[in-house]
Short mmCIF file of C-alpha atoms in Angstrom, two decimals:
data_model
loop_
_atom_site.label_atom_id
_atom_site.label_comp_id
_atom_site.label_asym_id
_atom_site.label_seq_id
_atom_site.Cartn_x
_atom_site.Cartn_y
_atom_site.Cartn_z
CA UNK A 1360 2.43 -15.02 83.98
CA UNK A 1361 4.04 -13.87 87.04
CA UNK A 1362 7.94 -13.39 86.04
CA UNK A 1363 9.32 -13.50 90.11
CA UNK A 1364 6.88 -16.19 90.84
CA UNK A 1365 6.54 -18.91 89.13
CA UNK A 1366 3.10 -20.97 90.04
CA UNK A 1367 3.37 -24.15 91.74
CA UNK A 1368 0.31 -26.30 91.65
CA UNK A 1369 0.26 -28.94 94.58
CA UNK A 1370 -3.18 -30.62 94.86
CA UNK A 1371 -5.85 -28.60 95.76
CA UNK A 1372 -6.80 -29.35 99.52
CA UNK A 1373 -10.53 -29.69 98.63
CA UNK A 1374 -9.03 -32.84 96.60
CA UNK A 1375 -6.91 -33.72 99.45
CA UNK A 1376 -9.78 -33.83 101.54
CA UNK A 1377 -11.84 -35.59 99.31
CA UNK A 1378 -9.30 -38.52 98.47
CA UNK A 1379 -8.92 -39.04 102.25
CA UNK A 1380 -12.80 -39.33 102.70
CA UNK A 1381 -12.82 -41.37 99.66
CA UNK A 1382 -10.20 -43.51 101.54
CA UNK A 1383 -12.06 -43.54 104.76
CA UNK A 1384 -15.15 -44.80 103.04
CA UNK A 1385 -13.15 -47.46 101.49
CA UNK A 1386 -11.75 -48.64 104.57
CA UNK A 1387 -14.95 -48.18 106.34
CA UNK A 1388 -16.85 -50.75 103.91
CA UNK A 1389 -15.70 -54.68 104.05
CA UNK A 1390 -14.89 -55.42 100.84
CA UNK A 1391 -11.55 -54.26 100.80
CA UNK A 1392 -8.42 -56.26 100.86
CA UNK A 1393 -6.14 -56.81 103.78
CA UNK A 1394 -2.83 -55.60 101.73
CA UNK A 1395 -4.82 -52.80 99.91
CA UNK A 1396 -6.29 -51.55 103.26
CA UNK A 1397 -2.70 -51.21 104.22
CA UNK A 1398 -1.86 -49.21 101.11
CA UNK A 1399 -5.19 -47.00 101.35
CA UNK A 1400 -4.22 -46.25 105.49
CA UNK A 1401 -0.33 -45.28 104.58
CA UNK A 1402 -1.79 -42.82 101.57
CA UNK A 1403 -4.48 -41.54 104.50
CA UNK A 1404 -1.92 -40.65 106.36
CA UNK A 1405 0.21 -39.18 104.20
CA UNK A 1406 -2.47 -36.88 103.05
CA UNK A 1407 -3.37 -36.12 106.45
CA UNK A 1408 0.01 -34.86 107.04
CA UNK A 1409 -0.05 -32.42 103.90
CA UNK A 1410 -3.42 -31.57 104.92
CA UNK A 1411 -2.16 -30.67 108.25
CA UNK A 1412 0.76 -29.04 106.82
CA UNK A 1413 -1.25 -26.68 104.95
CA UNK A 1414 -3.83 -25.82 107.35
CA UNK A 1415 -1.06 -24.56 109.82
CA UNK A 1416 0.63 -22.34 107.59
CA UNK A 1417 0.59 -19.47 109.43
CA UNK A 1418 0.67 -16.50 107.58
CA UNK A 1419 -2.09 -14.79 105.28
CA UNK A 1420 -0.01 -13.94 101.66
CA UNK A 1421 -1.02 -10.39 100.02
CA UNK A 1422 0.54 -9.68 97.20
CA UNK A 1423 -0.30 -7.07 94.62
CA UNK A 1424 -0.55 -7.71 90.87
CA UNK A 1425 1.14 -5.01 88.38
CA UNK A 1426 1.81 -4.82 84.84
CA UNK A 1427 4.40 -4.00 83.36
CA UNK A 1428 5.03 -1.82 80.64
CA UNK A 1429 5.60 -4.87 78.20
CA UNK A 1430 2.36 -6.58 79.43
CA UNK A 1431 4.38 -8.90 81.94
CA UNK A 1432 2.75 -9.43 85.30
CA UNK A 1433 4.70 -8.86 88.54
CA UNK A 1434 3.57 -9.86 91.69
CA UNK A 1435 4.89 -7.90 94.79
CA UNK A 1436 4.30 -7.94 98.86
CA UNK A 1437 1.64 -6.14 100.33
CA UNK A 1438 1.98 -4.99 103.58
CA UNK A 1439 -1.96 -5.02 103.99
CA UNK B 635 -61.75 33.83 152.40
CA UNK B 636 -60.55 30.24 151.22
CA UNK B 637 -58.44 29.73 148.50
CA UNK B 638 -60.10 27.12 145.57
CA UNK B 639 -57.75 25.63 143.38
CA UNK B 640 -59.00 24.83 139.79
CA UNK B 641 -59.46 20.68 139.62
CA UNK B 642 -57.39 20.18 135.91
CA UNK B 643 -54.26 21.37 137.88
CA UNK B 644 -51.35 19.04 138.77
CA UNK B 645 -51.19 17.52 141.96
CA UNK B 646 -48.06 16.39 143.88
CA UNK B 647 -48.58 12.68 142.75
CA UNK B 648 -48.63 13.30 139.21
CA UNK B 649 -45.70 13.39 137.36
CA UNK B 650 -44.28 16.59 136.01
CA UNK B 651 -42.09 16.69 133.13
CA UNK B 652 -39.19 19.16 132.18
CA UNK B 653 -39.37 20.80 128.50
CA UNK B 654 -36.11 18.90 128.36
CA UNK B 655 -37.34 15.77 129.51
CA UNK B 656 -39.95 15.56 126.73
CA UNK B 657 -37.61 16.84 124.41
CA UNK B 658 -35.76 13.84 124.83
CA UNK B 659 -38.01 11.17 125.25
CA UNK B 660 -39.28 12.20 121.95
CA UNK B 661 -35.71 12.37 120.03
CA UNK B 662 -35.32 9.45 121.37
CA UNK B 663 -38.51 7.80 120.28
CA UNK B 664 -37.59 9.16 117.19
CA UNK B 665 -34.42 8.10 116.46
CA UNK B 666 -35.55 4.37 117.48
CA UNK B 667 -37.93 4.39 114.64
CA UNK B 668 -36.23 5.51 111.83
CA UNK B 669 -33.55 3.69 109.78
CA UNK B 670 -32.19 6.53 107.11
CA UNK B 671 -34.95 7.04 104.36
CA UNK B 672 -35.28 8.32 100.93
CA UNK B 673 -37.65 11.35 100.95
CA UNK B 674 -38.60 13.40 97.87
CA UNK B 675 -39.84 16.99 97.85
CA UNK B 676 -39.17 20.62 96.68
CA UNK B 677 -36.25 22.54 98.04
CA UNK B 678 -36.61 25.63 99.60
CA UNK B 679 -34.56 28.53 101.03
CA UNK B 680 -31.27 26.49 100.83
CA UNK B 681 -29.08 28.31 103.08
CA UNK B 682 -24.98 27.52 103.47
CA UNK B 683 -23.83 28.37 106.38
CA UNK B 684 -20.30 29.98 107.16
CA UNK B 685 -19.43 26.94 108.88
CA UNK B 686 -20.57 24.83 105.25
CA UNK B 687 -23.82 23.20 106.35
CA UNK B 688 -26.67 23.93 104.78
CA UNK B 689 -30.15 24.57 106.23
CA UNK B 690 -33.31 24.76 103.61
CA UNK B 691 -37.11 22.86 103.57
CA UNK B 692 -38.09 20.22 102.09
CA UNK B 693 -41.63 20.46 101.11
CA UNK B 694 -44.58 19.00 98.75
CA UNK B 695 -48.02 19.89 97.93
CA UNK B 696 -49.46 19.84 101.57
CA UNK B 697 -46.35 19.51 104.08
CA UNK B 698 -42.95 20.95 104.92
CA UNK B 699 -39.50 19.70 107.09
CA UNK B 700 -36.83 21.63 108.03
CA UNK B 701 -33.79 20.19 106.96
CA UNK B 702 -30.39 20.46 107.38
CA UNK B 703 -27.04 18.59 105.63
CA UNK B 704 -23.94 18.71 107.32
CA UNK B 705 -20.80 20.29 105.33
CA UNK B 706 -18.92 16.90 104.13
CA UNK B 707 -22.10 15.52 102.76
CA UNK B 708 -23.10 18.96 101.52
CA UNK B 709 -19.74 19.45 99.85
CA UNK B 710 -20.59 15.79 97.81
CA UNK B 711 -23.83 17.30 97.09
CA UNK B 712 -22.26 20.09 94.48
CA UNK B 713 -24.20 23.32 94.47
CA UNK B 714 -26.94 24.24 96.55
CA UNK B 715 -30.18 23.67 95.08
CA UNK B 716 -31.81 26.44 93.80
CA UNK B 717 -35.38 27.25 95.35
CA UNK B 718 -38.03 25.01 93.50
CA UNK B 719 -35.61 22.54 92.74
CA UNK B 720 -37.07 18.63 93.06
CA UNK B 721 -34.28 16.43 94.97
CA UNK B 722 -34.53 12.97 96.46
CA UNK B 723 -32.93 13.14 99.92
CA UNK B 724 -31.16 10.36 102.17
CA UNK B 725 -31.80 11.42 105.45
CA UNK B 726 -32.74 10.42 109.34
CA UNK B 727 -35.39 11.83 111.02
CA UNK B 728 -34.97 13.47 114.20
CA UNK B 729 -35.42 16.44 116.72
CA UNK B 730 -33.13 19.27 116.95
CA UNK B 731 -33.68 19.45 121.10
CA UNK B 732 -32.89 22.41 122.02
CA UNK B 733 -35.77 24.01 119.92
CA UNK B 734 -38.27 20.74 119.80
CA UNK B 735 -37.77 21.13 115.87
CA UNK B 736 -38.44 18.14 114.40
CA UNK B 737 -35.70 17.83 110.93
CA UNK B 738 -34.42 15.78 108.75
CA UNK B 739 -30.87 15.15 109.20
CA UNK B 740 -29.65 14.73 105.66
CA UNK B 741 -26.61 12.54 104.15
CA UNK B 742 -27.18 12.53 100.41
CA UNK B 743 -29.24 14.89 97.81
CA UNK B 744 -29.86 14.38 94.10
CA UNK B 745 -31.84 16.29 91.60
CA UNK B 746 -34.60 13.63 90.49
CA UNK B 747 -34.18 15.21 87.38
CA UNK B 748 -30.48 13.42 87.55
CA UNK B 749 -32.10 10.17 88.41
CA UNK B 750 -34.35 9.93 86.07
CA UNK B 751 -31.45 9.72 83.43
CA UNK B 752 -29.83 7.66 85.47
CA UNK B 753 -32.12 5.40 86.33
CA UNK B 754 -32.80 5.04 82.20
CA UNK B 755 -29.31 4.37 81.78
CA UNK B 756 -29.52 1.81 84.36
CA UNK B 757 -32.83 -0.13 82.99
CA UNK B 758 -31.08 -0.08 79.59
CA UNK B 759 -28.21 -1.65 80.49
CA UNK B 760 -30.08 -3.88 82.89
CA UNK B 761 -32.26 -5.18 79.72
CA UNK B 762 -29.21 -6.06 77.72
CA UNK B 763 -27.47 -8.34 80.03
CA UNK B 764 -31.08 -9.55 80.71
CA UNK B 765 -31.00 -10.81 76.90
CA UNK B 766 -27.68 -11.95 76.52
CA UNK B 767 -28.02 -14.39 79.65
CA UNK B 768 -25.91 -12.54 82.20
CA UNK B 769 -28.01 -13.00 84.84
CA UNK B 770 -29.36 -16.43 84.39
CA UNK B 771 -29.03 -18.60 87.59
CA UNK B 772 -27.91 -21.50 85.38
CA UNK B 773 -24.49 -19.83 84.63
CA UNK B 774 -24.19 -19.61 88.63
CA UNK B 775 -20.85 -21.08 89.47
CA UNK B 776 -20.28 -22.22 93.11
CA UNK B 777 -17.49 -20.81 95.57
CA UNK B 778 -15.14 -23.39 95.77
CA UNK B 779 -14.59 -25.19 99.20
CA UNK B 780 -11.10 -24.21 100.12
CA UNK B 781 -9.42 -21.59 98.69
CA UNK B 782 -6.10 -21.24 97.69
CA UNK B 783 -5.59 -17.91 95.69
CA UNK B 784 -8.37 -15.37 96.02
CA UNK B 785 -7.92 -11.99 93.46
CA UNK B 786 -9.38 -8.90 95.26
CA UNK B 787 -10.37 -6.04 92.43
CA UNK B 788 -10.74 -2.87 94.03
CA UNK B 789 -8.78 0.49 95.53
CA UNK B 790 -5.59 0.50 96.80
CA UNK B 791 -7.44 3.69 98.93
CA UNK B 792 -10.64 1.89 100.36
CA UNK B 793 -11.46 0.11 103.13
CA UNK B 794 -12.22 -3.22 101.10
CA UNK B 795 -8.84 -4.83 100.56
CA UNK B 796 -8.27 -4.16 104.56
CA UNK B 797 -11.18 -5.74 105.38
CA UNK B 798 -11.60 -8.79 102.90
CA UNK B 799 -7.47 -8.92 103.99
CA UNK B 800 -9.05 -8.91 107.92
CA UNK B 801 -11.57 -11.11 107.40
CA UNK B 802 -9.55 -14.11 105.58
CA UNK B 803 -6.38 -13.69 107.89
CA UNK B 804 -8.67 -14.60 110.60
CA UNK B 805 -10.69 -17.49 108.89
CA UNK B 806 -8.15 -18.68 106.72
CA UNK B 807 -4.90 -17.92 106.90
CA UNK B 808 -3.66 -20.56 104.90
CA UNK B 809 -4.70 -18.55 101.49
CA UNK B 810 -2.84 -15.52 99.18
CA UNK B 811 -4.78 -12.44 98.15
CA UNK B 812 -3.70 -11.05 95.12
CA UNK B 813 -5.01 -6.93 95.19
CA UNK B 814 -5.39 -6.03 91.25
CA UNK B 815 -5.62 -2.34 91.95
CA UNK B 816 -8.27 -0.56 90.14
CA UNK B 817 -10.13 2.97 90.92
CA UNK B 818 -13.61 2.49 91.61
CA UNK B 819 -15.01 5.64 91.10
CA UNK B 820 -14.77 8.35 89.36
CA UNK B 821 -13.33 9.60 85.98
CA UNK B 822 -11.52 6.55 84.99
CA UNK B 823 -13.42 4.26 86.93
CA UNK B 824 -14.95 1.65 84.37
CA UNK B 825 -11.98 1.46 82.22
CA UNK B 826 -9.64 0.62 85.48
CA UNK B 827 -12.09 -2.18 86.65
CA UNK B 828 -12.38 -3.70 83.06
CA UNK B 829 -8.60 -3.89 82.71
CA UNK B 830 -8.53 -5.13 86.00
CA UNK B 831 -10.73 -7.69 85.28
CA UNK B 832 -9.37 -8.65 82.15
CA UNK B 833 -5.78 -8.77 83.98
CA UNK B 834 -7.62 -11.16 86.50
CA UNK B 835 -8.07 -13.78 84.12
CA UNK B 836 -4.15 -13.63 83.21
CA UNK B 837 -3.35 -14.91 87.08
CA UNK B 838 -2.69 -18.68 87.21
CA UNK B 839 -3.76 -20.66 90.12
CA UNK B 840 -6.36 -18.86 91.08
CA UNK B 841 -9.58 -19.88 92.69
CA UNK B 842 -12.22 -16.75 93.10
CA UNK B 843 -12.26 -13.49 92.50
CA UNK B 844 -13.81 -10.70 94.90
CA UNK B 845 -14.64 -7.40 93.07
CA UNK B 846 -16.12 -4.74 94.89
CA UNK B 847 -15.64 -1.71 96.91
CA UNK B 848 -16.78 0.01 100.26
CA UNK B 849 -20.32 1.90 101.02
CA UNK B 850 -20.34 4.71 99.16
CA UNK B 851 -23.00 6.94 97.95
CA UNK B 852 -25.66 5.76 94.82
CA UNK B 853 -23.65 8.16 92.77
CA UNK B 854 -20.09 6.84 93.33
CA UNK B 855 -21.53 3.18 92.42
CA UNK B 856 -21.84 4.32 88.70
CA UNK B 857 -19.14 2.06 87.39
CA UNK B 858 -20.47 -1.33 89.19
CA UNK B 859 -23.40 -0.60 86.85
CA UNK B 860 -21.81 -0.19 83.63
CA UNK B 861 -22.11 -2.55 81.13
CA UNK B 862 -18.58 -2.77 79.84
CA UNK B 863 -17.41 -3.63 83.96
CA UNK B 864 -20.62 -6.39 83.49
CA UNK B 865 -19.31 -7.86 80.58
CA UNK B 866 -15.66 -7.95 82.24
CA UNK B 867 -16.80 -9.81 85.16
CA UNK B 868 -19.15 -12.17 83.15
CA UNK B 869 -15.79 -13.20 81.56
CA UNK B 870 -13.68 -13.92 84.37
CA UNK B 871 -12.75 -17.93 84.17
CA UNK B 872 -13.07 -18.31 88.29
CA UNK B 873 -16.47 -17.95 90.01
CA UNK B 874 -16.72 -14.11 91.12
CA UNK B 875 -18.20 -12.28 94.31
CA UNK B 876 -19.89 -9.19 94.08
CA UNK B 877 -19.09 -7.01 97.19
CA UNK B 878 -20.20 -3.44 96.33
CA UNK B 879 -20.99 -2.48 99.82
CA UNK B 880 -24.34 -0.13 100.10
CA UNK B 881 -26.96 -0.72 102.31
CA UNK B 882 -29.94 0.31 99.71
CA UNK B 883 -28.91 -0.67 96.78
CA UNK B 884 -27.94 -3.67 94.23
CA UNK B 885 -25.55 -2.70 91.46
CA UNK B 886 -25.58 -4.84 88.14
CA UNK B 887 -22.21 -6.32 88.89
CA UNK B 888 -24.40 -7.82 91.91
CA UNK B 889 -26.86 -9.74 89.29
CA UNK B 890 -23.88 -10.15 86.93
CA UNK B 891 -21.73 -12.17 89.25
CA UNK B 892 -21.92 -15.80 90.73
CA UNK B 893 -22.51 -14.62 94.30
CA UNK B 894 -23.45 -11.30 95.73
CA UNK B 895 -22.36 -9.91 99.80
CA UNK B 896 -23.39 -6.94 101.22
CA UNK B 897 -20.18 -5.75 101.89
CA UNK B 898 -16.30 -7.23 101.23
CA UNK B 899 -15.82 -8.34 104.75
CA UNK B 900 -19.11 -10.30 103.98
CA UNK B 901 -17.38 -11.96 100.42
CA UNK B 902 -14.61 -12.95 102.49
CA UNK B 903 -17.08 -14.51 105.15
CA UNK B 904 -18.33 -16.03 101.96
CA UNK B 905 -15.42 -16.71 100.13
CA UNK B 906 -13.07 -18.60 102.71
CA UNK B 907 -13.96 -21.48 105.04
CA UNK B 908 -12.96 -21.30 108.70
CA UNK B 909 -10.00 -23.25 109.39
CA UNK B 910 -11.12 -24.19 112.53
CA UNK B 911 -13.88 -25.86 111.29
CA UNK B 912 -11.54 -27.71 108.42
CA UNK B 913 -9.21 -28.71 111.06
CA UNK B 914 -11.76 -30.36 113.02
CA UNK B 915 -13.13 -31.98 109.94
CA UNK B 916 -9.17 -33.85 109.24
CA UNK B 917 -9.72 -34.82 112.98
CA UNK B 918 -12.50 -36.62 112.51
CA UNK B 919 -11.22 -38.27 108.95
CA UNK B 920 -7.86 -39.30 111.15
CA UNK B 921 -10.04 -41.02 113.80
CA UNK B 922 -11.97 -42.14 111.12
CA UNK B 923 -9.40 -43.81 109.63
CA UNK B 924 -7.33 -45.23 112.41
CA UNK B 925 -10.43 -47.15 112.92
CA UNK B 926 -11.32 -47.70 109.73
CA UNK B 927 -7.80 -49.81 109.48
CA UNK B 928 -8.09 -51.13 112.91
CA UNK B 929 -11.82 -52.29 112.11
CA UNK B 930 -10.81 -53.93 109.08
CA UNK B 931 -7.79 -55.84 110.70
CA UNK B 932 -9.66 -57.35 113.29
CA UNK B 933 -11.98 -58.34 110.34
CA UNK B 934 -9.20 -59.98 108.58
CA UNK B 935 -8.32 -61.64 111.77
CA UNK B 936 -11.50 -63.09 112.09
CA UNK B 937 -11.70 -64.65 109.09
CA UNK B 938 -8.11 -65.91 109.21
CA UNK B 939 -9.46 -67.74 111.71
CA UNK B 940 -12.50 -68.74 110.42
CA UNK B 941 -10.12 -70.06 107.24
CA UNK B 942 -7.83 -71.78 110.26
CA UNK B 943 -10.79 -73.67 111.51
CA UNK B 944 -12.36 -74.60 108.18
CA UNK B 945 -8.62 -75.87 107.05
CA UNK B 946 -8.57 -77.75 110.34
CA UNK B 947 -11.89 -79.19 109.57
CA UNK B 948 -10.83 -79.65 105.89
CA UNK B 949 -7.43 -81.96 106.75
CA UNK B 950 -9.52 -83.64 109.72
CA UNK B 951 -12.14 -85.19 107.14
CA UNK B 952 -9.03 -86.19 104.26
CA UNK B 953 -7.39 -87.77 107.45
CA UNK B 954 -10.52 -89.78 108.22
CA UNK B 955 -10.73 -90.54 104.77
CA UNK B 956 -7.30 -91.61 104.32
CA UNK B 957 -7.66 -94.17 107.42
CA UNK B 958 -10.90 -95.56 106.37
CA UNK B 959 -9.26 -96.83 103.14
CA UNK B 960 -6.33 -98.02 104.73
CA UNK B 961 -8.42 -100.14 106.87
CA UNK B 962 -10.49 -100.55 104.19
CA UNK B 963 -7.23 -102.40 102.24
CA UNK B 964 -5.86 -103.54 105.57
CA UNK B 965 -9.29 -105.97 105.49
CA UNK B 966 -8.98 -106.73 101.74
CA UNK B 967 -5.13 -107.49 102.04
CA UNK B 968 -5.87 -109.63 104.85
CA UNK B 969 -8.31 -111.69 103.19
CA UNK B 970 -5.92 -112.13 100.58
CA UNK B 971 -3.08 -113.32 102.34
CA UNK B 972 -2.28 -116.88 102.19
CA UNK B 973 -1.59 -116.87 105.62
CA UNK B 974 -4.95 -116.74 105.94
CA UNK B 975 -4.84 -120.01 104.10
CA UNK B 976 -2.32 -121.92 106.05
CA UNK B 977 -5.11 -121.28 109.01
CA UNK B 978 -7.86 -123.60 107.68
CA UNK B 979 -4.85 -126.67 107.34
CA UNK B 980 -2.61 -125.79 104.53
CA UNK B 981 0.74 -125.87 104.26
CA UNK B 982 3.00 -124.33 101.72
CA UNK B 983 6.52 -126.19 100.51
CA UNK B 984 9.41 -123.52 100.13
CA UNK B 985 13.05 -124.79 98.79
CA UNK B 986 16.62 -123.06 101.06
CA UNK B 987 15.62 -119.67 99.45
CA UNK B 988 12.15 -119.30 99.99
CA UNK B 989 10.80 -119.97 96.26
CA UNK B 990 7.08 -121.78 96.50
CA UNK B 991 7.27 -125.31 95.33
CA UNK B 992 5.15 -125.92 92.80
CA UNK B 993 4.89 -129.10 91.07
CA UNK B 994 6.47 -132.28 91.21
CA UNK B 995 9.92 -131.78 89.61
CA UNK B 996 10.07 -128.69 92.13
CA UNK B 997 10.87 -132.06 94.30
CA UNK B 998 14.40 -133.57 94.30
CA UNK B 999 15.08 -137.27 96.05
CA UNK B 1000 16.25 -136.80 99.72
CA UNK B 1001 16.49 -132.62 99.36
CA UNK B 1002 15.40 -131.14 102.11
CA UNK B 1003 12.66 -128.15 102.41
CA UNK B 1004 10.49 -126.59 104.46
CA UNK B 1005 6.62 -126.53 104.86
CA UNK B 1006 5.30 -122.85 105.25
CA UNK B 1007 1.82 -123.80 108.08
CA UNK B 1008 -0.40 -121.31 109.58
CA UNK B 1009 2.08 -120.78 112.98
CA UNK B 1010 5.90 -121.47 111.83
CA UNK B 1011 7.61 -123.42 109.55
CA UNK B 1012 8.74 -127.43 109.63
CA UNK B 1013 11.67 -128.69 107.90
CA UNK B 1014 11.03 -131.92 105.57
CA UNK B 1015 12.86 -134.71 103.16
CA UNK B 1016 11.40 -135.84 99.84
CA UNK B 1017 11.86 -139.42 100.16
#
């Protein structure tokens, strides 16, 4: 494992995408509840927002991957 | 004396052409025709040049071709072939104009001799991965959708980190390349890529991994086809792209790993979705969903009144209901009451506080009481 940076793991945007087309479909068909429409349209949006979010971050990330001498991995910048 | 011209001679309406004229129209016919080809044939009269090209023929059983190789591709080529030697050679055709020589214009040589070991090597190896499965469509994973993390095997010196790096920063900017460094050709070569490799599978979150290198000659491509860099990449836990860029050729790594591009610019193309195209995609699912909810409150409005009007309905009819019994009772209680009664003639005797005199003791000498009839009542004396 990288030692200067740890791994986060948000949800993968392919899953974000595919709850909010799940949610879409859900609110697209009738059978769905007033209240739980509500709750399916706030979670929509939310997702839309961190799917935004992530689409506009700007900047491509290169890093380079070297081990170390005791097997550790380091990740550093890359100006590439 | 007149002066006869011979008839086969050109006239002023026919059209003359220069040496150099035809000299080019032909290169350039040439040259239009011919994508770079393999040719094989004897070597002959190799000569280098102080200036480190080298000019020999190329020649088989019934035909020749001058050829000449150019001194960075003849430096790759080692030593100049001996006379008799048998060499495959990667080269364009074309005319040398100045002389109307037609020649090959040669990039790469290799004694066949060379390979034919090579190519046994290669149809070894090939066979083995064959049988153990390496190749089999089935274990064919797909590139995921949207990357997050993409690992990039190759040189830190080549042109493929730059232009997988290029390619994604343009398409999808949103992702991290991680470079695991690794020479790709060369003394060293296979046991850099399998370490590589191996290190790949240590990197958490990641989605894909791109191995691969620029165009290079067949000879510097050696290590894609090993079997040891095979069996690394057949390991690696994320789908993998084969990018070992050559325009002839497939390497094993090619048949070994879940997708195969020409070139690394063309894994990226590959590997990465176009963010443009994603963004317009959440567009849609935002519309989509604004109208989804607005869709299904108008629904729910609907209905709510639908359920308003039924309810209406519903309390309308237990209303009705209601009255009808009441009237219903109103009639029965009315042909119960004795006031009914005191209409046809009767009377009814009632003492000072209203009790209903019954019988004949009820009746005390000179008391007075009153007599209930149909309109009022009457006072009275018992006598």
């Amino acid at each position: 494992m990288p030692k200067t940076e740890p791994a986060s793991s948000p949800p993968a945007l392919a899953d974000e995408l595919a709850r909010l087309e799940e949610i879409v479909r859900k609110l697209e068909a009738d059978d769905v509840e007033l209240d739980t429409a509500l709750l399916l349209f706030e979670e929509g949006i939310a997702r839309l927002r961190s799917a935004r979010e992530r689409l506009g971050a700007a900047e491509l990330k290169v890093q380079a991957v070297l081990e170390e001498a005791g097997g550790d991995l380091r990740l550093t910048d890359l100006d590439a | 004396m007149t002066l006869s011209l011979p008839l086969n001679v050109p006239s002023v309406s026919d059209q003359v052409w220069s040496v150099g004229q035809l000299n080019t129209a032909i290169k350039q016919l040439i040259d239009g025709s011919f994508p770079p080809i393999w040719v094989r044939g004897e070597v002959l009269q190799c000569k280098v040049w102080s200036s480190g090209h080298w000019y020999f023929t190329l020649r088989d059983g019934r035909s020749q071709v001058r050829c000449s190789m150019f001194k960075l591709n003849a430096s790759r080529a080692g030593k100049p072939p001996a006379d008799g030697t048998e060499v495959f050679v990667l080269a364009k055709p074309g005319l040398y104009q100045e002389k109307g020589e037609f020649q090959l214009v040669v990039s790469r040589m290799l004694p066949t001799s060379a390979v034919g070991q090579k190519q046994q090597e290669l149809e070894r190896v090939k066979t083995l991965l064959q049988q153990d499965g390496l190749f089999d469509p089935i274990r064919k994973r797909a590139v995921p959708l949207y990357v997050s993390t993409i690992a990039v095997v190759t040189s830190r010196d080549g042109a493929a980190l730059k232009d997988v790096v290029t390619v994604t920063r343009k398409r999808w900017p949103c992702a991290r390349i991680l470079f695991v460094g690794a020479r790709v050709q060369g003394d060293g070569a296979v046991a850099d890529l399998v370490r590589a490799l191996k290190l790949v599978n240590r990197l958490p979150g990641l989605d894909l991994c791109i191995v691969g290198r620029g165009g290079g000659a067949r000879e510097d491509l050696a290590a894609f086809n090993s079997e040891a860099v095979c069996r690394a990449l057949a390991n690696v836990r994320v789908p993998t792209i084969s990018a070992v860029g050559h325009e002839i050729d497939i390497s094993l790594t090619d048949l070994v790993a879940d997708h195969r591009a020409a070139t690394p610019s063309a894994a990226a193309e590959l590997a990465v979705a176009n963010r443009r195209d994603v963004l317009r995609l959440v567009d849609d699912l935002s519309v989509r969903l604004a109208s989804g909810l607005t869709g299904r409150t108008r629904l729910a409005a609907s209905r709510l009144a639908r359920s308003s009007d039924r309810l209406h309905a519903g309390m309308q009819g237990v209303l009705d209901a209601r009255r009808n019994l009441a009237e219903r009772l109103a009639a029965q209680l009315d042909a119960l009451s004795p006031l009914r009664v005191l209409g046809r003639g009767y009377a009814v005797p009632m003492n000072e506080a209203g009790r209903v005199l019954k019988r004949r003791e009820d009746f005390v000498k000179d008391q007075g009481f009153r007599l209930r009839v149909a309109d009022g009542d009457v006072r009275a004396r018992v006598e």
